Amino acid sequence: MSVVVSNGQETLTLVLDEEQQMLRSTVRQFVDQHAPVGRLRTLRDARDERGYSASVWSEMAELGWLGLQVPEAHDGLGLGFFDLTVVLEQCGRKLMPEPLVSTLLLGAQALMLGGTEAQQAAWLPGIATGEKVVTLAFDERGARGNPHAGKALAARSGAGFTLSGTRVGVLDAHVADLILVSAQVGEGGPLGLFLVDPKAAGVTVTRHVALDLRNAGTVTLADVAVGAEALLGGDAALEVGDGGVALVDRVLDRARIGLAAEMLGGMEQAFEDTVAYLKERVQFDRPLGSFQALQHRAARLYCSIALARSAVLAAARVVDQSGDPREVAKYAALAKVRASEAFYDVAREAIQMHGGIGMTDEHDIGFYLKRAQTTLVTFGTNDALRARWAELNGY
Amino acid sequence: MSQPSEHSESAELREFRAEMRAFMREEAPKSLLGTSPCGPFDGYWGGKLHPEVPADVLRWRDVTLARGLTAPTWPKAYGGAGLTFAHAKVLYDEMRELGLPRPVVGFGFAMIGPTLLQFGNEEQKLQHLPAICAGEIRWCQGYSEPNAGSDLANVQLACEPDGPDHYMLNGQKVWTSHADRSDWIFCLARTDRAAKKQKGITFILVDMRTEGVTPRKIELISGASPFCETFFENVRVPRSNVVGEVNAGWTVAKALLGHERSMIGQSIGRDPGSTQRELVKLARKHLDAPEGPLPDALQRDRVAAVSMEEAAFQLTLDRLAQARAAGGPGTESSIMKIVATELKQRRFEAGMALAGAQGLGWEGDAFDDEDLSYTREWLRSRANTIEGGSSEVQLNIIAKAVLGLPEVK
């Protein structure tokens, strides 16, 4: 990766190098062969207990993708966050429901950013091999995705803590081997992340199927007793990071960028499918794509995707290049907002341009709108992220 | 598409950057430092009819010209420095860092120059390119006509043989920016009325001092503009001024339009973060909030929205620049043109919303100069989505050339 430095300003490399291009094409090949979008319908209709394919997940692990960013010391490949987003983008093309967001974007990032050596050694190798699903519970009813607005509490108790509260929208909660729960350490205290065993006494996990047919559960903690070693990173983690950004925010910023990469893949596929449809579908004795009203809308979507792609690539690079959490936070907000706007517009127009067939359950294109609406809300809505951008830029 | 081999190239570029920085700190006139955001429209337009130019601007042109840096990527034989586009970007980065204007700008440098490099014969290149590098001649564009706006191929400027060595031009061009100050005009002219629209067009260069050429200014809703209309009455032009083949001017015309869209796109994305700085400054002034979070949540959201779109646009300019090996603009210039111009309009609309009643002045003491000029610039920005090929024309280009959608029948 080439970086040109001018008076402290870095020029971000926004194109893929050769190895990354190869990675992209192998993942794409795999996804095209093993993960048709219609799988979502099949899993739904079969009321699949897991909500995703365990065999696809373990094949991905064997190919090394789950441990791509995990350090070599913990049995991973030790590549960058950017490389991970290359994989996520391709998985996003087919809306793969495997627990990539929960395990790789929330769990693994939290462990890598904030975990002690012992916590990392206990969990990262299992993530890399695909044996462990790890998620993060940070949202509550009424908190609208703001991790600092919830009421979940960690009261100090002896050497350890007693956790209580209810978390909603917890991705893949019912299949998770570990749930990281954010909770205020003492009333009005800093947010800590706690390693919680879903089977521990006092923990209740309820499965919900979300709009996009992915797993999003509710986790209730009723006076759950945990030891001091359950606090991610130990007491030192309760200090805010270098840029004045709390650990939970740093994790969510990476998750926003990774999710935006997945969304980029989704919008690209939905758009390609739609353009192909415009070329083949004949109405009034001519292809739909020859109507200027549709051409102009398609061209606008193309421009919007181009901007989203730039924002996502830049944000993914910044994670690897910049040590400043505030920089990452700005780019994360930018990537997520651009991707959300573009993905939603593409998905909405995709259904409209597909006409009658597009609004049926039988056709796959509708899954993209369901995913677009879900991702729009996940990890911060556009207005919340614009406010974050304004704050980070000092106004 | 070959990426620069990273380590060697970036070391070389770093060295070039240091060299350019030292050169500018040493040689650039001190009075010009910090005066410019350094976009393509911000610099010396050149030409013989230019009004008074500060001596330091001419000095800046001369010191850069001596090193071929007024047109850094052009071959040395024509007055350039023969540098790569990556080097040129480094050069412009450094100018921006110091707030120096481009030493030579305008349609010669940005539009007809690159087009002559591609389609001109050796004689034409030698006649015009060095003079463009030196800022000696200014060019304007003779494309549009009263009945050929977005339907550009409908040009009717008559171009008929007049003896063995000349053509005779008769007709009218419109939107000929800066025609009243230009030395030369490049025109699309009709040489074959029987042929299909695009087939009978010829690309021809005309000296504005030729008898029968008359430019006249056009005023816009903003109260001023660079635009003119230009009349041609029995204008005799040497046949050697035809660029490319007779009746095959459409190919040349399209290439030039790509350069034009690029120029417009880049001129708007010239200074990363400038939109945010400008809007926050306006917000602080008009909302009477000298510091802290802006008190009006809706206005704050709007400022953030426009500034984020600008950031994404800047990154897209960078990404496309990195993605293309050689410098010729492709279809991405259509994306840049449409996004840049609409973004600029949204920026002014956000600013006008912040200004409220202070944005409603045309003249008078109730409004400060900034208020008054902002209002006029807001009006001027309406032209951005029309000039240089309307947004709708750009959308047609993207639909057909990029997405491969079928022709409208």
PDB file of C-alpha atoms in Angstrom, chain A residues 171-369:
ATOM      1  CA  LEU A 171     -27.109 -10.074  16.318  1.00  0.00           C
ATOM      2  CA  ASP A 172     -26.906 -13.893  16.316  1.00  0.00           C
ATOM      3  CA  ALA A 173     -27.505 -13.930  20.085  1.00  0.00           C
ATOM      4  CA  HIS A 174     -29.143 -17.372  20.168  1.00  0.00           C
ATOM      5  CA  VAL A 175     -26.187 -19.069  18.451  1.00  0.00           C
ATOM      6  CA  ALA A 176     -23.472 -17.077  20.220  1.00  0.00           C
ATOM      7  CA  ASP A 177     -20.850 -18.797  22.355  1.00  0.00           C
ATOM      8  CA  LEU A 178     -19.980 -15.474  23.932  1.00  0.00           C
ATOM      9  CA  ILE A 179     -21.933 -12.271  24.316  1.00  0.00           C
ATOM     10  CA  LEU A 180     -20.055  -9.064  25.008  1.00  0.00           C
ATOM     11  CA  VAL A 181     -22.411  -6.841  26.940  1.00  0.00           C
ATOM     12  CA  SER A 182     -21.797  -3.136  27.364  1.00  0.00           C
ATOM     13  CA  ALA A 183     -22.865  -1.788  30.717  1.00  0.00           C
ATOM     14  CA  GLN A 184     -22.292   1.270  32.829  1.00  0.00           C
ATOM     15  CA  VAL A 185     -19.836   0.488  35.573  1.00  0.00           C
ATOM     16  CA  GLY A 186     -21.698   2.065  38.474  1.00  0.00           C
ATOM     17  CA  GLU A 187     -24.469   4.668  37.977  1.00  0.00           C
ATOM     18  CA  GLY A 188     -23.194   7.386  35.625  1.00  0.00           C
ATOM     19  CA  GLY A 189     -19.884   5.539  35.267  1.00  0.00           C
ATOM     20  CA  PRO A 190     -17.952   4.672  32.099  1.00  0.00           C
ATOM     21  CA  LEU A 191     -19.119   1.934  29.755  1.00  0.00           C
ATOM     22  CA  GLY A 192     -17.406  -1.407  30.143  1.00  0.00           C
ATOM     23  CA  LEU A 193     -17.693  -4.434  27.902  1.00  0.00           C
ATOM     24  CA  PHE A 194     -18.275  -7.708  29.745  1.00  0.00           C
ATOM     25  CA  LEU A 195     -17.673 -11.226  28.513  1.00  0.00           C
ATOM     26  CA  VAL A 196     -20.890 -13.049  29.308  1.00  0.00           C
ATOM     27  CA  ASP A 197     -21.509 -16.766  28.870  1.00  0.00           C
ATOM     28  CA  PRO A 198     -25.011 -17.111  27.386  1.00  0.00           C
ATOM     29  CA  LYS A 199     -25.549 -20.190  29.540  1.00  0.00           C
ATOM     30  CA  ALA A 200     -24.627 -18.487  32.813  1.00  0.00           C
ATOM     31  CA  ALA A 201     -27.225 -18.239  35.568  1.00  0.00           C
ATOM     32  CA  GLY A 202     -29.522 -15.245  35.134  1.00  0.00           C
ATOM     33  CA  VAL A 203     -28.932 -14.874  31.375  1.00  0.00           C
ATOM     34  CA  THR A 204     -31.956 -15.306  29.100  1.00  0.00           C
ATOM     35  CA  VAL A 205     -31.565 -15.244  25.317  1.00  0.00           C
ATOM     36  CA  THR A 206     -34.630 -15.027  23.081  1.00  0.00           C
ATOM     37  CA  ARG A 207     -34.335 -15.440  19.342  1.00  0.00           C
ATOM     38  CA  HIS A 208     -36.034 -13.024  16.941  1.00  0.00           C
ATOM     39  CA  VAL A 209     -36.022 -13.170  13.180  1.00  0.00           C
ATOM     40  CA  ALA A 210     -35.385  -9.693  11.870  1.00  0.00           C
ATOM     41  CA  LEU A 211     -36.822  -8.033   8.760  1.00  0.00           C
ATOM     42  CA  ASP A 212     -33.786  -9.131   6.744  1.00  0.00           C
ATOM     43  CA  LEU A 213     -34.262 -12.737   7.981  1.00  0.00           C
ATOM     44  CA  ARG A 214     -31.139 -12.551  10.097  1.00  0.00           C
ATOM     45  CA  ASN A 215     -30.916 -13.356  13.800  1.00  0.00           C
ATOM     46  CA  ALA A 216     -31.445 -10.512  16.231  1.00  0.00           C
ATOM     47  CA  GLY A 217     -32.210 -11.592  19.775  1.00  0.00           C
ATOM     48  CA  THR A 218     -33.067 -10.114  23.128  1.00  0.00           C
ATOM     49  CA  VAL A 219     -30.667 -10.698  25.982  1.00  0.00           C
ATOM     50  CA  THR A 220     -31.889 -10.261  29.553  1.00  0.00           C
ATOM     51  CA  LEU A 221     -29.479 -10.137  32.454  1.00  0.00           C
ATOM     52  CA  ALA A 222     -30.992 -10.683  35.880  1.00  0.00           C
ATOM     53  CA  ASP A 223     -28.312 -10.103  38.509  1.00  0.00           C
ATOM     54  CA  VAL A 224     -25.700 -12.052  36.592  1.00  0.00           C
ATOM     55  CA  ALA A 225     -22.569 -12.497  38.688  1.00  0.00           C
ATOM     56  CA  VAL A 226     -19.271 -12.356  36.809  1.00  0.00           C
ATOM     57  CA  GLY A 227     -15.645 -12.241  37.955  1.00  0.00           C
ATOM     58  CA  ALA A 228     -13.206  -9.368  37.504  1.00  0.00           C
ATOM     59  CA  GLU A 229     -11.712 -11.198  34.519  1.00  0.00           C
ATOM     60  CA  ALA A 230     -15.009 -10.748  32.640  1.00  0.00           C
ATOM     61  CA  LEU A 231     -14.340  -7.035  32.102  1.00  0.00           C
ATOM     62  CA  LEU A 232     -12.810  -6.699  28.628  1.00  0.00           C
ATOM     63  CA  GLY A 233      -9.314  -5.306  28.995  1.00  0.00           C
ATOM     64  CA  GLY A 234      -9.627  -5.056  32.758  1.00  0.00           C
ATOM     65  CA  ASP A 235     -10.125  -1.781  34.642  1.00  0.00           C
ATOM     66  CA  ALA A 236      -7.702   0.004  32.306  1.00  0.00           C
ATOM     67  CA  ALA A 237     -10.296  -0.337  29.515  1.00  0.00           C
ATOM     68  CA  LEU A 238     -12.623   2.030  31.353  1.00  0.00           C
ATOM     69  CA  GLU A 239     -10.347   4.937  30.429  1.00  0.00           C
ATOM     70  CA  VAL A 240     -11.336   6.544  27.134  1.00  0.00           C
ATOM     71  CA  GLY A 241      -9.033   6.013  24.137  1.00  0.00           C
ATOM     72  CA  ASP A 242      -6.356   8.297  22.709  1.00  0.00           C
ATOM     73  CA  GLY A 243      -8.777  10.416  20.743  1.00  0.00           C
ATOM     74  CA  GLY A 244     -11.214  10.741  23.612  1.00  0.00           C
ATOM     75  CA  VAL A 245     -13.331   7.971  22.119  1.00  0.00           C
ATOM     76  CA  ALA A 246     -14.658   5.144  24.315  1.00  0.00           C
ATOM     77  CA  LEU A 247     -13.888   1.516  23.459  1.00  0.00           C
ATOM     78  CA  VAL A 248     -17.485   0.706  22.605  1.00  0.00           C
ATOM     79  CA  ASP A 249     -17.528   3.580  20.115  1.00  0.00           C
ATOM     80  CA  ARG A 250     -14.296   2.414  18.560  1.00  0.00           C
ATOM     81  CA  VAL A 251     -15.749  -1.050  18.095  1.00  0.00           C
ATOM     82  CA  LEU A 252     -18.938   0.354  16.606  1.00  0.00           C
ATOM     83  CA  ASP A 253     -16.968   2.597  14.242  1.00  0.00           C
ATOM     84  CA  ARG A 254     -15.207  -0.437  12.794  1.00  0.00           C
ATOM     85  CA  ALA A 255     -18.521  -2.235  12.611  1.00  0.00           C
ATOM     86  CA  ARG A 256     -20.011   0.711  10.719  1.00  0.00           C
ATOM     87  CA  ILE A 257     -17.230   0.583   8.165  1.00  0.00           C
ATOM     88  CA  GLY A 258     -17.406  -3.191   7.776  1.00  0.00           C
ATOM     89  CA  LEU A 259     -21.164  -3.073   7.474  1.00  0.00           C
ATOM     90  CA  ALA A 260     -20.878  -0.295   4.887  1.00  0.00           C
ATOM     91  CA  ALA A 261     -18.570  -2.563   2.870  1.00  0.00           C
ATOM     92  CA  GLU A 262     -21.160  -5.320   3.031  1.00  0.00           C
ATOM     93  CA  MET A 263     -23.825  -2.817   1.951  1.00  0.00           C
ATOM     94  CA  LEU A 264     -21.641  -1.766  -0.960  1.00  0.00           C
ATOM     95  CA  GLY A 265     -21.693  -5.342  -2.232  1.00  0.00           C
ATOM     96  CA  GLY A 266     -25.444  -5.483  -1.768  1.00  0.00           C
ATOM     97  CA  MET A 267     -26.106  -2.319  -3.718  1.00  0.00           C
ATOM     98  CA  GLU A 268     -23.747  -3.348  -6.500  1.00  0.00           C
ATOM     99  CA  GLN A 269     -25.490  -6.674  -6.995  1.00  0.00           C
ATOM    100  CA  ALA A 270     -29.004  -5.231  -6.799  1.00  0.00           C
ATOM    101  CA  PHE A 271     -28.006  -2.547  -9.287  1.00  0.00           C
ATOM    102  CA  GLU A 272     -26.405  -5.001 -11.719  1.00  0.00           C
ATOM    103  CA  ASP A 273     -29.478  -7.229 -11.569  1.00  0.00           C
ATOM    104  CA  THR A 274     -31.707  -4.241 -12.220  1.00  0.00           C
ATOM    105  CA  VAL A 275     -29.699  -2.950 -15.163  1.00  0.00           C
ATOM    106  CA  ALA A 276     -29.737  -6.451 -16.649  1.00  0.00           C
ATOM    107  CA  TYR A 277     -33.512  -6.541 -16.221  1.00  0.00           C
ATOM    108  CA  LEU A 278     -33.886  -3.136 -17.899  1.00  0.00           C
ATOM    109  CA  LYS A 279     -32.047  -4.489 -20.905  1.00  0.00           C
ATOM    110  CA  GLU A 280     -34.062  -7.683 -21.283  1.00  0.00           C
ATOM    111  CA  ARG A 281     -37.597  -6.758 -20.256  1.00  0.00           C
ATOM    112  CA  VAL A 282     -39.716  -5.512 -23.156  1.00  0.00           C
ATOM    113  CA  GLN A 283     -42.712  -3.192 -22.654  1.00  0.00           C
ATOM    114  CA  PHE A 284     -44.558  -1.177 -25.308  1.00  0.00           C
ATOM    115  CA  ASP A 285     -42.491  -3.141 -27.863  1.00  0.00           C
ATOM    116  CA  ARG A 286     -39.139  -1.875 -26.628  1.00  0.00           C
ATOM    117  CA  PRO A 287     -36.712  -2.684 -23.842  1.00  0.00           C
ATOM    118  CA  LEU A 288     -37.459  -0.883 -20.573  1.00  0.00           C
ATOM    119  CA  GLY A 289     -33.907   0.422 -20.594  1.00  0.00           C
ATOM    120  CA  SER A 290     -34.594   2.513 -23.679  1.00  0.00           C
ATOM    121  CA  PHE A 291     -36.985   4.772 -21.733  1.00  0.00           C
ATOM    122  CA  GLN A 292     -35.212   7.939 -20.745  1.00  0.00           C
ATOM    123  CA  ALA A 293     -37.142   8.255 -17.486  1.00  0.00           C
ATOM    124  CA  LEU A 294     -35.607   4.962 -16.339  1.00  0.00           C
ATOM    125  CA  GLN A 295     -32.182   5.646 -17.863  1.00  0.00           C
ATOM    126  CA  HIS A 296     -31.782   8.840 -15.878  1.00  0.00           C
ATOM    127  CA  ARG A 297     -32.757   7.200 -12.617  1.00  0.00           C
ATOM    128  CA  ALA A 298     -30.358   4.335 -13.249  1.00  0.00           C
ATOM    129  CA  ALA A 299     -27.566   6.780 -14.077  1.00  0.00           C
ATOM    130  CA  ARG A 300     -28.186   8.673 -10.837  1.00  0.00           C
ATOM    131  CA  LEU A 301     -27.948   5.456  -8.853  1.00  0.00           C
ATOM    132  CA  TYR A 302     -24.652   4.730 -10.579  1.00  0.00           C
ATOM    133  CA  CYS A 303     -23.268   8.098  -9.419  1.00  0.00           C
ATOM    134  CA  SER A 304     -24.503   7.479  -5.906  1.00  0.00           C
ATOM    135  CA  ILE A 305     -22.805   4.058  -5.781  1.00  0.00           C
ATOM    136  CA  ALA A 306     -19.556   5.647  -7.008  1.00  0.00           C
ATOM    137  CA  LEU A 307     -19.570   8.057  -4.048  1.00  0.00           C
ATOM    138  CA  ALA A 308     -20.454   5.317  -1.584  1.00  0.00           C
ATOM    139  CA  ARG A 309     -17.619   3.146  -2.867  1.00  0.00           C
ATOM    140  CA  SER A 310     -15.073   5.938  -2.395  1.00  0.00           C
ATOM    141  CA  ALA A 311     -16.262   6.603   1.143  1.00  0.00           C
ATOM    142  CA  VAL A 312     -16.153   2.915   2.101  1.00  0.00           C
ATOM    143  CA  LEU A 313     -12.688   2.304   0.643  1.00  0.00           C
ATOM    144  CA  ALA A 314     -11.327   5.410   2.333  1.00  0.00           C
ATOM    145  CA  ALA A 315     -12.783   4.472   5.703  1.00  0.00           C
ATOM    146  CA  ALA A 316     -11.413   0.935   5.511  1.00  0.00           C
ATOM    147  CA  ARG A 317      -7.950   2.314   4.684  1.00  0.00           C
ATOM    148  CA  VAL A 318      -8.066   4.813   7.521  1.00  0.00           C
ATOM    149  CA  VAL A 319      -8.548   2.013  10.044  1.00  0.00           C
ATOM    150  CA  ASP A 320      -5.236   0.477   8.988  1.00  0.00           C
ATOM    151  CA  GLN A 321      -3.385   3.750   8.429  1.00  0.00           C
ATOM    152  CA  SER A 322      -4.501   6.050  11.211  1.00  0.00           C
ATOM    153  CA  GLY A 323      -4.045   5.568  14.914  1.00  0.00           C
ATOM    154  CA  ASP A 324      -6.502   8.332  15.679  1.00  0.00           C
ATOM    155  CA  PRO A 325      -9.940   7.082  16.782  1.00  0.00           C
ATOM    156  CA  ARG A 326     -11.510  10.435  15.922  1.00  0.00           C
ATOM    157  CA  GLU A 327     -10.314  10.167  12.313  1.00  0.00           C
ATOM    158  CA  VAL A 328     -11.692   6.640  12.114  1.00  0.00           C
ATOM    159  CA  ALA A 329     -14.951   7.865  13.640  1.00  0.00           C
ATOM    160  CA  LYS A 330     -15.360  10.590  11.005  1.00  0.00           C
ATOM    161  CA  TYR A 331     -14.712   8.232   8.131  1.00  0.00           C
ATOM    162  CA  ALA A 332     -16.981   5.612   9.692  1.00  0.00           C
ATOM    163  CA  ALA A 333     -19.864   8.071   9.844  1.00  0.00           C
ATOM    164  CA  LEU A 334     -19.192   9.134   6.262  1.00  0.00           C
ATOM    165  CA  ALA A 335     -19.007   5.567   4.935  1.00  0.00           C
ATOM    166  CA  LYS A 336     -22.113   4.431   6.761  1.00  0.00           C
ATOM    167  CA  VAL A 337     -24.221   7.434   5.720  1.00  0.00           C
ATOM    168  CA  ARG A 338     -23.171   7.282   2.063  1.00  0.00           C
ATOM    169  CA  ALA A 339     -23.653   3.521   1.923  1.00  0.00           C
ATOM    170  CA  SER A 340     -27.049   3.718   3.641  1.00  0.00           C
ATOM    171  CA  GLU A 341     -28.344   6.389   1.311  1.00  0.00           C
ATOM    172  CA  ALA A 342     -27.080   4.656  -1.795  1.00  0.00           C
ATOM    173  CA  PHE A 343     -28.145   1.153  -0.773  1.00  0.00           C
ATOM    174  CA  TYR A 344     -31.640   2.235   0.173  1.00  0.00           C
ATOM    175  CA  ASP A 345     -32.098   4.204  -3.053  1.00  0.00           C
ATOM    176  CA  VAL A 346     -30.791   1.337  -5.166  1.00  0.00           C
ATOM    177  CA  ALA A 347     -32.977  -1.238  -3.416  1.00  0.00           C
ATOM    178  CA  ARG A 348     -36.112   0.905  -3.584  1.00  0.00           C
ATOM    179  CA  GLU A 349     -35.589   1.670  -7.257  1.00  0.00           C
ATOM    180  CA  ALA A 350     -34.695  -1.946  -7.972  1.00  0.00           C
ATOM    181  CA  ILE A 351     -38.160  -3.059  -6.897  1.00  0.00           C
ATOM    182  CA  GLN A 352     -39.853  -0.209  -8.759  1.00  0.00           C
ATOM    183  CA  MET A 353     -37.968  -0.939 -11.966  1.00  0.00           C
ATOM    184  CA  HIS A 354     -38.665  -4.659 -11.717  1.00  0.00           C
ATOM    185  CA  GLY A 355     -42.336  -3.738 -11.638  1.00  0.00           C
ATOM    186  CA  GLY A 356     -44.896  -6.378 -10.643  1.00  0.00           C
ATOM    187  CA  ILE A 357     -42.417  -9.218 -10.330  1.00  0.00           C
ATOM    188  CA  GLY A 358     -40.236  -7.085  -8.059  1.00  0.00           C
ATOM    189  CA  MET A 359     -42.866  -6.853  -5.348  1.00  0.00           C
ATOM    190  CA  THR A 360     -43.419 -10.595  -5.117  1.00  0.00           C
ATOM    191  CA  ASP A 361     -41.810 -12.855  -2.520  1.00  0.00           C
ATOM    192  CA  GLU A 362     -40.928 -15.182  -5.361  1.00  0.00           C
ATOM    193  CA  HIS A 363     -38.334 -12.777  -6.757  1.00  0.00           C
ATOM    194  CA  ASP A 364     -35.055 -12.233  -4.881  1.00  0.00           C
ATOM    195  CA  ILE A 365     -34.786  -8.492  -5.459  1.00  0.00           C
ATOM    196  CA  GLY A 366     -37.057  -7.690  -2.497  1.00  0.00           C
ATOM    197  CA  PHE A 367     -34.507  -9.128  -0.071  1.00  0.00           C
ATOM    198  CA  TYR A 368     -32.223  -6.214  -0.884  1.00  0.00           C
ATOM    199  CA  LEU A 369     -34.724  -3.621   0.305  1.00  0.00           C
TER     200      LEU A 369
END
